Amino acid sequence: MPVDSPYPLVSIEHALTTILARSPVLPVIRVPLAQALGGVLAADVVAPAPVPPFPAAAKDGYAVVAGDATRHRRLLGEQMAGHVGHLRVEPGSAVRITTGAALPAGADAVVMVEYTTEREGWVEIETTVAPGADIRPVGQDIAAGQRVLERGTVLGAAEIGLLAAVGLAEAPVHRRPRVALLSTGDELGEPGEPLAAGQIYDSNRFSLAAAVSLAGGVPHPLGIAVDAHEAVESFLVQAVADHDAILTSGGVSMGKLDLLKPILEAHGEVHFGRVVMKPGKPVTFATIGDKPVFALPGFPVSALVAFELFVRPALRTMQGDAHWQRPRLQVTLAHEVEHDARRTEFQRAAVYVDKGRFVARTTGAQGSGRLLSLVGANALLELAPGEPLLPAGAEVTALLLQPIGA
Ligand code: AMP
Ligand code: MG
């Protein structure tokens, strides 16, 4: 008698919708700018003050009255950036000024130093300037009250600089999800230690921790659980208490020691236990209380592909990021590709530009255990069920995971 799974195969779309409906947006916290990189803004940011806040010199030179036709002007002194004195420019006079300095009273233009000669308290002005020349007026870059950043923006270098430029020391962002990580399997050994007979090194705990960080989460690797009901159960119960999401790998297929599903059933609700995809078919999603639990397959590539398709969207959503979708591109196959005729298969590929077209080359053997197939891949080819042999030159859809190289 063939053993059949009690879990129906669900579609990728159904799985994702189910997950996103159970990925609550986390509360808003205020973080210092030094810790804001990658955070998702939880509120619009309005500039409390204009930038620049005073009329400022755009060049090194002399502050003058624009309408003044005098060639030789008396030098009244200087006004350096960051200093404001009591000098007042009038026709026949000028004040030496540096870029970023406030314009002295009376002046309405700056003459670049290149068009001047200064000698013994006098400056010769060798050009004429219009009012406002080389002055950055108040609010030229940012007006007071202007909305400079929108809620939902992911904070990068420019955005963090902008917050500082308008005087804000903190950013309101959604808290990052704390993600518990557990590898399951009697066969797993610790990298750095010698392997006992029959063991392999645990790689999922490390690859998934890195993937969690890249998705903006905070990984908490909790170690390896042996394939025993109590070990896995006590981990889960403990992890649920102080994490926002739980990620396990291994123990979800059809083997005798595939313990995850029954434990999740006992402590929470299993929403699906199989998805029509390759690799990653046994990926399982449950909730314990309101905490999402992702039980990923043990094969290292399956675990990372399932992470990309299901866990990353959840972690981004929990951070308030509505734009987590990867770009989808139409690419041309550089060579023939054989794929699963019945399940959507995600083959790892390098997409590059050739003669103005996007071309994809897969990364060699596509076994679920071959992590090397993800190394050097910047895309997943999304190969829909159907004709199992795609010729070179066929057009397929690629999910772009990383920028396209040369
Ligand atoms: P499982 O999903 O537990 O049936 O495991 C499927 C395959 O993935 C087996 O060959 C396991 O040895 C392997 N595997 C499971 N967990 C890990 C892990 N953490 N690191 C590397 N390989 C793993
Ligand atoms: Mg196992």
Short mmCIF file of C-alpha atoms and ligand atoms in Angstrom, two decimals:
data_model
loop_
_atom_site.label_atom_id
_atom_site.label_comp_id
_atom_site.label_asym_id
_atom_site.label_seq_id
_atom_site.Cartn_x
_atom_site.Cartn_y
_atom_site.Cartn_z
CA MET A 1 0.00 0.00 0.00
CA PRO A 2 1.50 3.38 -0.94
CA VAL A 3 1.66 5.78 1.98
CA ASP A 4 -0.23 8.96 1.25
CA SER A 5 0.08 12.30 3.00
CA PRO A 6 -3.04 13.49 4.80
CA TYR A 7 -2.11 17.03 3.73
CA PRO A 8 -3.58 18.21 0.43
CA LEU A 9 -1.21 19.81 -2.05
CA VAL A 10 -2.00 23.53 -2.10
CA SER A 11 -0.97 26.09 -4.70
CA ILE A 12 1.88 28.54 -4.16
CA GLU A 13 -0.61 31.44 -4.31
CA HIS A 14 -2.86 29.83 -1.71
CA ALA A 15 0.13 29.18 0.55
CA LEU A 16 1.32 32.76 0.30
CA THR A 17 -2.12 34.27 0.90
CA THR A 18 -2.55 32.01 3.93
CA ILE A 19 0.81 33.11 5.33
CA LEU A 20 0.41 36.84 4.72
CA ALA A 21 -2.99 36.84 6.41
CA ARG A 22 -1.19 35.55 9.52
CA SER A 23 1.86 37.81 9.46
CA PRO A 24 0.91 40.70 11.74
CA VAL A 25 2.66 44.05 11.29
CA LEU A 26 4.84 44.57 14.36
CA PRO A 27 4.55 47.59 16.69
CA VAL A 28 6.24 50.90 15.97
CA ILE A 29 9.41 51.83 17.83
CA ARG A 30 11.72 54.83 17.57
CA VAL A 31 15.30 53.92 16.74
CA PRO A 32 18.38 56.16 16.71
CA LEU A 33 19.50 56.93 13.15
CA ALA A 34 22.65 54.84 13.65
CA GLN A 35 20.40 51.77 13.98
CA ALA A 36 17.82 52.73 11.37
CA LEU A 37 19.44 51.26 8.24
CA GLY A 38 17.01 48.91 6.49
CA GLY A 39 14.11 49.83 8.78
CA VAL A 40 10.67 50.48 7.29
CA LEU A 41 9.25 53.92 8.13
CA ALA A 42 6.04 53.64 10.10
CA ALA A 43 4.90 57.24 9.51
CA ASP A 44 5.34 60.03 6.97
CA VAL A 45 8.16 62.41 7.84
CA VAL A 46 7.47 66.14 7.55
CA ALA A 47 10.36 68.59 7.69
CA PRO A 48 9.98 70.69 10.84
CA ALA A 49 12.25 73.41 9.41
CA PRO A 50 13.50 74.49 5.98
CA VAL A 51 16.84 73.43 4.46
CA PRO A 52 18.83 75.58 4.24
CA PRO A 53 17.40 77.46 7.22
CA PHE A 54 19.02 80.78 6.18
CA PRO A 55 20.11 82.27 2.82
CA ALA A 56 23.49 80.62 2.31
CA ALA A 57 26.45 81.21 0.03
CA ALA A 58 26.73 78.50 -2.65
CA LYS A 59 30.34 79.39 -3.47
CA ASP A 60 33.46 80.77 -1.85
CA GLY A 61 33.72 84.48 -2.75
CA TYR A 62 32.36 87.86 -1.73
CA ALA A 63 28.91 88.86 -0.57
CA VAL A 64 27.86 91.99 -2.44
CA VAL A 65 24.94 94.19 -3.44
CA ALA A 66 24.08 92.94 -6.96
CA GLY A 67 23.09 96.35 -8.36
CA ASP A 68 26.36 97.94 -7.21
CA ALA A 69 28.54 98.87 -10.23
CA THR A 70 31.64 99.91 -8.21
CA ARG A 71 34.71 97.98 -9.37
CA HIS A 72 36.82 98.35 -6.21
CA ARG A 73 34.94 97.65 -3.01
CA ARG A 74 35.99 98.06 0.56
CA LEU A 75 36.37 94.72 2.34
CA LEU A 76 34.36 94.89 5.57
CA GLY A 77 35.56 91.54 6.91
CA GLU A 78 34.58 87.93 6.52
CA GLN A 79 31.70 85.62 7.36
CA MET A 80 32.68 81.97 7.55
CA ALA A 81 30.34 78.96 7.51
CA GLY A 82 28.88 78.47 10.98
CA HIS A 83 29.51 82.07 12.12
CA VAL A 84 27.18 85.04 11.96
CA GLY A 85 28.57 88.50 12.76
CA HIS A 86 27.17 92.02 12.56
CA LEU A 87 28.56 93.00 9.18
CA ARG A 88 26.28 94.92 6.83
CA VAL A 89 27.06 95.09 3.11
CA GLU A 90 26.29 98.36 1.31
CA PRO A 91 27.09 99.62 -2.19
CA GLY A 92 30.85 100.10 -2.39
CA SER A 93 31.61 97.32 0.10
CA ALA A 94 31.87 93.51 0.20
CA VAL A 95 32.29 90.74 2.76
CA ARG A 96 34.46 87.68 2.18
CA ILE A 97 32.29 84.57 2.49
CA THR A 98 32.71 80.77 2.36
CA THR A 99 30.37 78.14 0.94
CA GLY A 100 27.60 77.41 3.44
CA ALA A 101 27.97 80.70 5.34
CA ALA A 102 24.91 82.81 6.07
CA LEU A 103 24.62 85.84 3.82
CA PRO A 104 25.42 89.04 5.75
CA ALA A 105 22.73 91.71 6.04
CA GLY A 106 22.40 93.98 3.02
CA ALA A 107 23.99 91.53 0.54
CA ASP A 108 21.87 89.94 -2.18
CA ALA A 109 24.46 88.09 -4.28
CA VAL A 110 27.75 86.26 -4.09
CA VAL A 111 30.62 86.81 -6.54
CA MET A 112 32.80 83.74 -6.97
CA VAL A 113 36.36 84.19 -5.78
CA GLU A 114 37.53 83.32 -9.32
CA TYR A 115 36.19 86.72 -10.57
CA THR A 116 37.87 88.84 -7.90
CA THR A 117 41.25 90.13 -6.75
CA GLU A 118 41.75 91.08 -3.13
CA ARG A 119 44.43 93.56 -2.06
CA GLU A 120 45.01 95.49 1.18
CA GLY A 121 41.46 95.79 2.43
CA TRP A 122 39.92 96.17 -1.01
CA VAL A 123 38.44 93.70 -3.43
CA GLU A 124 38.22 94.18 -7.15
CA ILE A 125 35.04 92.71 -8.66
CA GLU A 126 35.66 91.69 -12.26
CA THR A 127 32.13 90.70 -13.23
CA THR A 128 28.51 91.67 -12.74
CA VAL A 129 26.03 89.46 -10.94
CA ALA A 130 22.25 89.29 -10.79
CA PRO A 131 20.40 89.45 -7.47
CA GLY A 132 20.36 85.99 -5.89
CA ALA A 133 23.49 84.82 -7.73
CA ASP A 134 25.16 81.91 -5.92
CA ILE A 135 22.82 82.18 -2.97
CA ARG A 136 20.83 79.19 -1.80
CA PRO A 137 17.56 80.70 -0.58
CA VAL A 138 15.76 79.49 2.56
CA GLY A 139 14.05 76.16 1.85
CA GLN A 140 15.69 75.69 -1.56
CA ASP A 141 16.30 72.00 -0.85
CA ILE A 142 13.48 71.29 1.61
CA ALA A 143 10.57 73.59 2.48
CA ALA A 144 9.30 73.76 6.05
CA GLY A 145 6.32 71.43 6.35
CA GLN A 146 7.26 69.47 3.23
CA ARG A 147 6.63 65.72 3.38
CA VAL A 148 10.10 64.36 2.68
CA LEU A 149 9.60 60.62 3.28
CA GLU A 150 6.57 58.43 3.00
CA ARG A 151 5.43 55.77 5.38
CA GLY A 152 6.58 52.39 4.11
CA THR A 153 9.90 53.70 2.79
CA VAL A 154 12.85 51.39 3.43
CA LEU A 155 15.58 53.48 5.02
CA GLY A 156 18.83 53.56 3.07
CA ALA A 157 21.79 55.92 3.19
CA ALA A 158 20.03 58.88 1.55
CA GLU A 159 16.87 58.50 3.65
CA ILE A 160 18.84 58.37 6.89
CA GLY A 161 20.82 61.43 5.80
CA LEU A 162 17.56 63.23 5.05
CA LEU A 163 16.17 62.51 8.52
CA ALA A 164 19.33 63.97 10.04
CA ALA A 165 19.22 66.95 7.64
CA VAL A 166 15.80 67.98 8.95
CA GLY A 167 17.02 67.60 12.52
CA LEU A 168 15.52 64.27 13.52
CA ALA A 169 17.67 61.98 15.68
CA GLU A 170 15.35 58.99 15.57
CA ALA A 171 13.19 57.22 13.02
CA PRO A 172 9.78 55.65 13.67
CA VAL A 173 10.06 52.14 12.25
CA HIS A 174 8.32 48.82 12.73
CA ARG A 175 10.09 46.52 15.12
CA ARG A 176 12.14 43.83 13.40
CA PRO A 177 10.82 40.29 13.86
CA ARG A 178 12.78 38.11 16.27
CA VAL A 179 13.03 34.76 14.55
CA ALA A 180 13.83 31.51 16.37
CA LEU A 181 15.75 28.98 14.28
CA LEU A 182 16.02 25.27 14.87
CA SER A 183 17.56 22.48 12.87
CA THR A 184 16.15 19.02 13.44
CA GLY A 185 17.83 15.71 12.74
CA ASP A 186 19.87 13.05 14.52
CA GLU A 187 22.35 13.21 11.67
CA LEU A 188 23.32 16.83 12.18
CA GLY A 189 26.74 17.80 13.44
CA GLU A 190 28.19 21.16 14.38
CA PRO A 191 30.53 22.83 11.87
CA GLY A 192 33.99 23.02 13.41
CA GLU A 193 33.59 19.65 15.17
CA PRO A 194 34.54 16.28 13.72
CA LEU A 195 31.59 14.31 12.30
CA ALA A 196 30.55 10.97 13.82
CA ALA A 197 29.66 8.11 11.46
CA GLY A 198 26.49 8.89 9.51
CA GLN A 199 26.54 12.59 10.34
CA ILE A 200 26.54 15.64 8.08
CA TYR A 201 27.08 19.24 9.05
CA ASP A 202 24.09 21.41 9.88
CA SER A 203 24.07 24.08 7.20
CA ASN A 204 20.43 25.22 7.34
CA ARG A 205 20.77 26.92 10.69
CA PHE A 206 23.46 29.18 9.25
CA SER A 207 22.03 29.77 5.79
CA LEU A 208 18.60 30.51 7.22
CA ALA A 209 20.01 32.85 9.89
CA ALA A 210 21.72 34.80 7.12
CA ALA A 211 18.51 34.82 5.06
CA VAL A 212 16.56 36.12 8.09
CA SER A 213 19.07 38.98 8.51
CA LEU A 214 18.89 39.85 4.81
CA ALA A 215 15.10 40.00 5.13
CA GLY A 216 15.47 42.49 8.00
CA GLY A 217 14.71 40.03 10.81
CA VAL A 218 16.79 39.24 13.88
CA PRO A 219 17.81 35.56 13.87
CA HIS A 220 18.06 33.61 17.11
CA PRO A 221 19.63 30.24 16.32
CA LEU A 222 18.59 27.85 19.07
CA GLY A 223 20.65 24.84 18.04
CA ILE A 224 19.95 21.34 16.84
CA ALA A 225 17.09 19.18 18.10
CA VAL A 226 17.42 15.43 17.80
CA ASP A 227 14.61 13.54 16.13
CA ALA A 228 12.67 12.94 19.34
CA HIS A 229 9.18 14.20 20.04
CA GLU A 230 10.09 15.75 23.41
CA ALA A 231 13.18 17.56 22.09
CA VAL A 232 11.32 19.24 19.24
CA GLU A 233 8.24 19.93 21.34
CA SER A 234 10.10 21.59 24.20
CA PHE A 235 11.98 23.77 21.75
CA LEU A 236 8.79 24.92 20.08
CA VAL A 237 6.99 25.70 23.30
CA GLN A 238 9.96 27.68 24.56
CA ALA A 239 10.54 29.50 21.26
CA VAL A 240 6.95 30.66 20.87
CA ALA A 241 7.08 32.64 24.10
CA ASP A 242 9.67 35.21 23.10
CA HIS A 243 9.82 35.27 19.31
CA ASP A 244 7.69 36.75 16.55
CA ALA A 245 8.18 33.82 14.18
CA ILE A 246 9.66 30.34 14.34
CA LEU A 247 11.64 28.63 11.64
CA THR A 248 12.54 24.96 11.71
CA SER A 249 14.17 22.82 9.09
CA GLY A 250 13.90 19.09 8.53
CA GLY A 251 11.36 16.59 9.76
CA VAL A 252 8.43 17.54 7.54
CA SER A 253 8.42 14.90 4.85
CA MET A 254 6.97 11.41 4.99
CA GLY A 255 9.56 9.61 7.08
CA LYS A 256 8.92 7.85 10.35
CA LEU A 257 10.86 10.53 12.23
CA ASP A 258 9.19 13.46 10.54
CA LEU A 259 7.81 14.82 13.76
CA LEU A 260 7.06 18.42 13.09
CA LYS A 261 3.55 18.18 11.71
CA PRO A 262 2.07 16.12 14.60
CA ILE A 263 3.67 18.41 17.18
CA LEU A 264 2.39 21.51 15.40
CA GLU A 265 -1.08 19.93 15.20
CA ALA A 266 -0.98 19.28 18.95
CA HIS A 267 0.07 22.79 19.91
CA GLY A 268 -1.48 24.96 17.22
CA GLU A 269 -3.07 24.86 13.82
CA VAL A 270 -1.42 23.54 10.65
CA HIS A 271 -2.67 25.64 7.72
CA PHE A 272 -0.99 23.62 5.02
CA GLY A 273 1.50 20.79 4.89
CA ARG A 274 2.42 20.50 1.22
CA VAL A 275 2.73 22.89 -1.72
CA VAL A 276 2.78 22.09 -5.46
CA MET A 277 6.34 23.23 -6.06
CA LYS A 278 9.85 21.95 -6.59
CA PRO A 279 11.99 22.10 -4.56
CA GLY A 280 10.24 22.55 -1.22
CA LYS A 281 7.06 20.49 -1.59
CA PRO A 282 6.78 19.48 2.12
CA VAL A 283 6.95 23.08 3.38
CA THR A 284 4.54 23.41 6.28
CA PHE A 285 2.94 26.47 7.82
CA ALA A 286 1.29 26.57 11.21
CA THR A 287 0.37 29.07 13.86
CA ILE A 288 0.79 28.55 17.59
CA GLY A 289 -1.38 31.20 19.20
CA ASP A 290 -0.81 34.07 16.78
CA LYS A 291 2.83 33.18 16.07
CA PRO A 292 3.66 31.99 12.57
CA VAL A 293 5.70 28.78 12.44
CA PHE A 294 7.45 27.79 9.22
CA ALA A 295 8.56 24.17 9.13
CA LEU A 296 10.89 24.08 6.16
CA PRO A 297 12.16 20.95 4.45
CA GLY A 298 15.61 19.72 5.44
CA PHE A 299 17.30 19.71 2.05
CA PRO A 300 19.42 22.87 2.05
CA VAL A 301 18.21 24.21 -1.31
CA SER A 302 14.58 23.37 -0.53
CA ALA A 303 14.89 25.25 2.76
CA LEU A 304 16.28 28.39 1.13
CA VAL A 305 13.87 28.36 -1.81
CA ALA A 306 10.92 27.91 0.56
CA PHE A 307 12.34 30.73 2.69
CA GLU A 308 12.52 33.00 -0.35
CA LEU A 309 8.98 32.25 -1.48
CA PHE A 310 7.19 32.17 1.88
CA VAL A 311 9.24 33.34 4.85
CA ARG A 312 10.81 36.45 3.39
CA PRO A 313 7.41 37.88 2.31
CA ALA A 314 6.12 37.23 5.84
CA LEU A 315 9.10 38.89 7.53
CA ARG A 316 8.89 41.92 5.22
CA THR A 317 5.14 42.21 5.83
CA MET A 318 5.70 42.07 9.60
CA GLN A 319 8.03 45.05 9.19
CA GLY A 320 5.38 47.04 7.34
CA ASP A 321 7.00 46.65 3.92
CA ALA A 322 4.26 46.43 1.29
CA HIS A 323 6.75 46.20 -1.58
CA TRP A 324 8.52 42.97 -0.83
CA GLN A 325 7.82 41.43 -4.24
CA ARG A 326 10.87 40.56 -6.30
CA PRO A 327 10.99 41.91 -9.81
CA ARG A 328 9.80 39.37 -12.39
CA LEU A 329 11.60 39.44 -15.73
CA GLN A 330 11.11 37.66 -19.02
CA VAL A 331 14.43 36.01 -19.82
CA THR A 332 15.74 33.91 -22.69
CA LEU A 333 17.24 30.51 -21.90
CA ALA A 334 20.88 30.22 -22.96
CA HIS A 335 20.52 26.45 -23.20
CA GLU A 336 17.99 23.65 -23.10
CA VAL A 337 16.31 23.17 -19.70
CA GLU A 338 14.53 20.09 -18.44
CA HIS A 339 12.02 20.65 -15.66
CA ASP A 340 9.21 19.07 -13.66
CA ALA A 341 6.11 18.71 -15.81
CA ARG A 342 3.65 18.70 -12.90
CA ARG A 343 4.92 21.19 -10.31
CA THR A 344 6.18 24.75 -10.71
CA GLU A 345 9.91 24.33 -10.50
CA PHE A 346 12.28 27.01 -9.33
CA GLN A 347 15.63 26.51 -10.99
CA ARG A 348 18.57 28.57 -9.85
CA ALA A 349 20.11 30.69 -12.56
CA ALA A 350 22.44 33.53 -13.41
CA VAL A 351 20.64 36.21 -15.40
CA TYR A 352 22.83 38.56 -17.41
CA VAL A 353 22.50 41.02 -20.26
CA ASP A 354 23.61 39.86 -23.68
CA LYS A 355 23.15 42.12 -26.72
CA GLY A 356 20.46 44.06 -24.88
CA ARG A 357 18.47 40.96 -23.85
CA PHE A 358 18.14 39.26 -20.47
CA VAL A 359 19.59 35.79 -20.79
CA ALA A 360 19.55 33.04 -18.14
CA ARG A 361 21.97 30.21 -17.60
CA THR A 362 21.16 27.69 -14.87
CA THR A 363 23.78 26.97 -12.24
CA GLY A 364 24.42 23.32 -13.04
CA ALA A 365 22.82 20.29 -11.38
CA GLN A 366 19.62 21.34 -9.63
CA GLY A 367 19.47 18.78 -6.81
CA SER A 368 17.70 19.90 -3.61
CA GLY A 369 20.80 19.18 -1.59
CA ARG A 370 23.25 20.99 -3.85
CA LEU A 371 23.77 24.37 -2.22
CA LEU A 372 26.26 25.18 -4.97
CA SER A 373 23.26 25.63 -7.28
CA LEU A 374 22.41 28.78 -5.30
CA VAL A 375 25.95 30.10 -5.35
CA GLY A 376 26.32 32.58 -8.19
CA ALA A 377 22.55 32.53 -8.85
CA ASN A 378 20.86 35.93 -8.97
CA ALA A 379 17.48 34.56 -10.01
CA LEU A 380 15.02 31.72 -9.71
CA LEU A 381 13.52 30.62 -13.00
CA GLU A 382 9.82 30.08 -12.41
CA LEU A 383 9.08 27.13 -14.69
CA ALA A 384 5.35 26.43 -14.85
CA PRO A 385 4.12 22.85 -15.25
CA GLY A 386 3.78 21.62 -18.82
CA GLU A 387 6.17 20.63 -21.58
CA PRO A 388 9.17 19.19 -19.67
CA LEU A 389 11.82 20.17 -22.17
CA LEU A 390 12.39 23.85 -22.91
CA PRO A 391 14.70 24.54 -25.86
CA ALA A 392 17.51 27.08 -25.86
CA GLY A 393 16.03 30.46 -26.77
CA ALA A 394 12.71 29.81 -24.97
CA GLU A 395 11.30 32.70 -22.93
CA VAL A 396 10.65 32.04 -19.25
CA THR A 397 9.90 34.11 -16.14
CA ALA A 398 12.69 34.83 -13.67
CA LEU A 399 12.33 36.07 -10.11
CA LEU A 400 15.21 38.43 -9.62
CA LEU A 401 16.87 37.94 -6.23
CA GLN A 402 19.94 40.10 -6.73
CA PRO A 403 21.13 42.75 -9.16
CA ILE A 404 22.06 41.68 -12.67
CA GLY A 405 25.78 41.66 -13.28
CA ALA A 406 27.58 42.41 -16.50
P1 AMP B 1 14.36 15.86 6.24
O1 AMP B 1 13.55 17.00 5.70
O2 AMP B 1 14.55 15.90 7.71
O3 AMP B 1 13.79 14.54 5.78
O4 AMP B 1 15.80 15.99 5.60
C1 AMP B 1 15.98 15.92 4.21
C2 AMP B 1 17.45 15.93 3.86
O5 AMP B 1 18.04 17.14 4.26
C3 AMP B 1 18.25 14.85 4.56
O6 AMP B 1 19.22 14.38 3.65
C4 AMP B 1 18.89 15.56 5.72
O7 AMP B 1 20.08 14.96 6.15
C5 AMP B 1 19.15 16.93 5.12
N1 AMP B 1 19.14 17.95 6.17
C6 AMP B 1 18.19 18.09 7.12
N2 AMP B 1 18.48 19.12 7.93
C7 AMP B 1 19.65 19.63 7.50
C8 AMP B 1 20.46 20.71 7.93
N3 AMP B 1 20.12 21.45 8.99
N4 AMP B 1 21.59 20.97 7.25
C9 AMP B 1 21.95 20.22 6.16
N5 AMP B 1 21.20 19.20 5.70
C10 AMP B 1 20.07 18.90 6.36
MG MG B 2 15.21 14.70 9.20
#
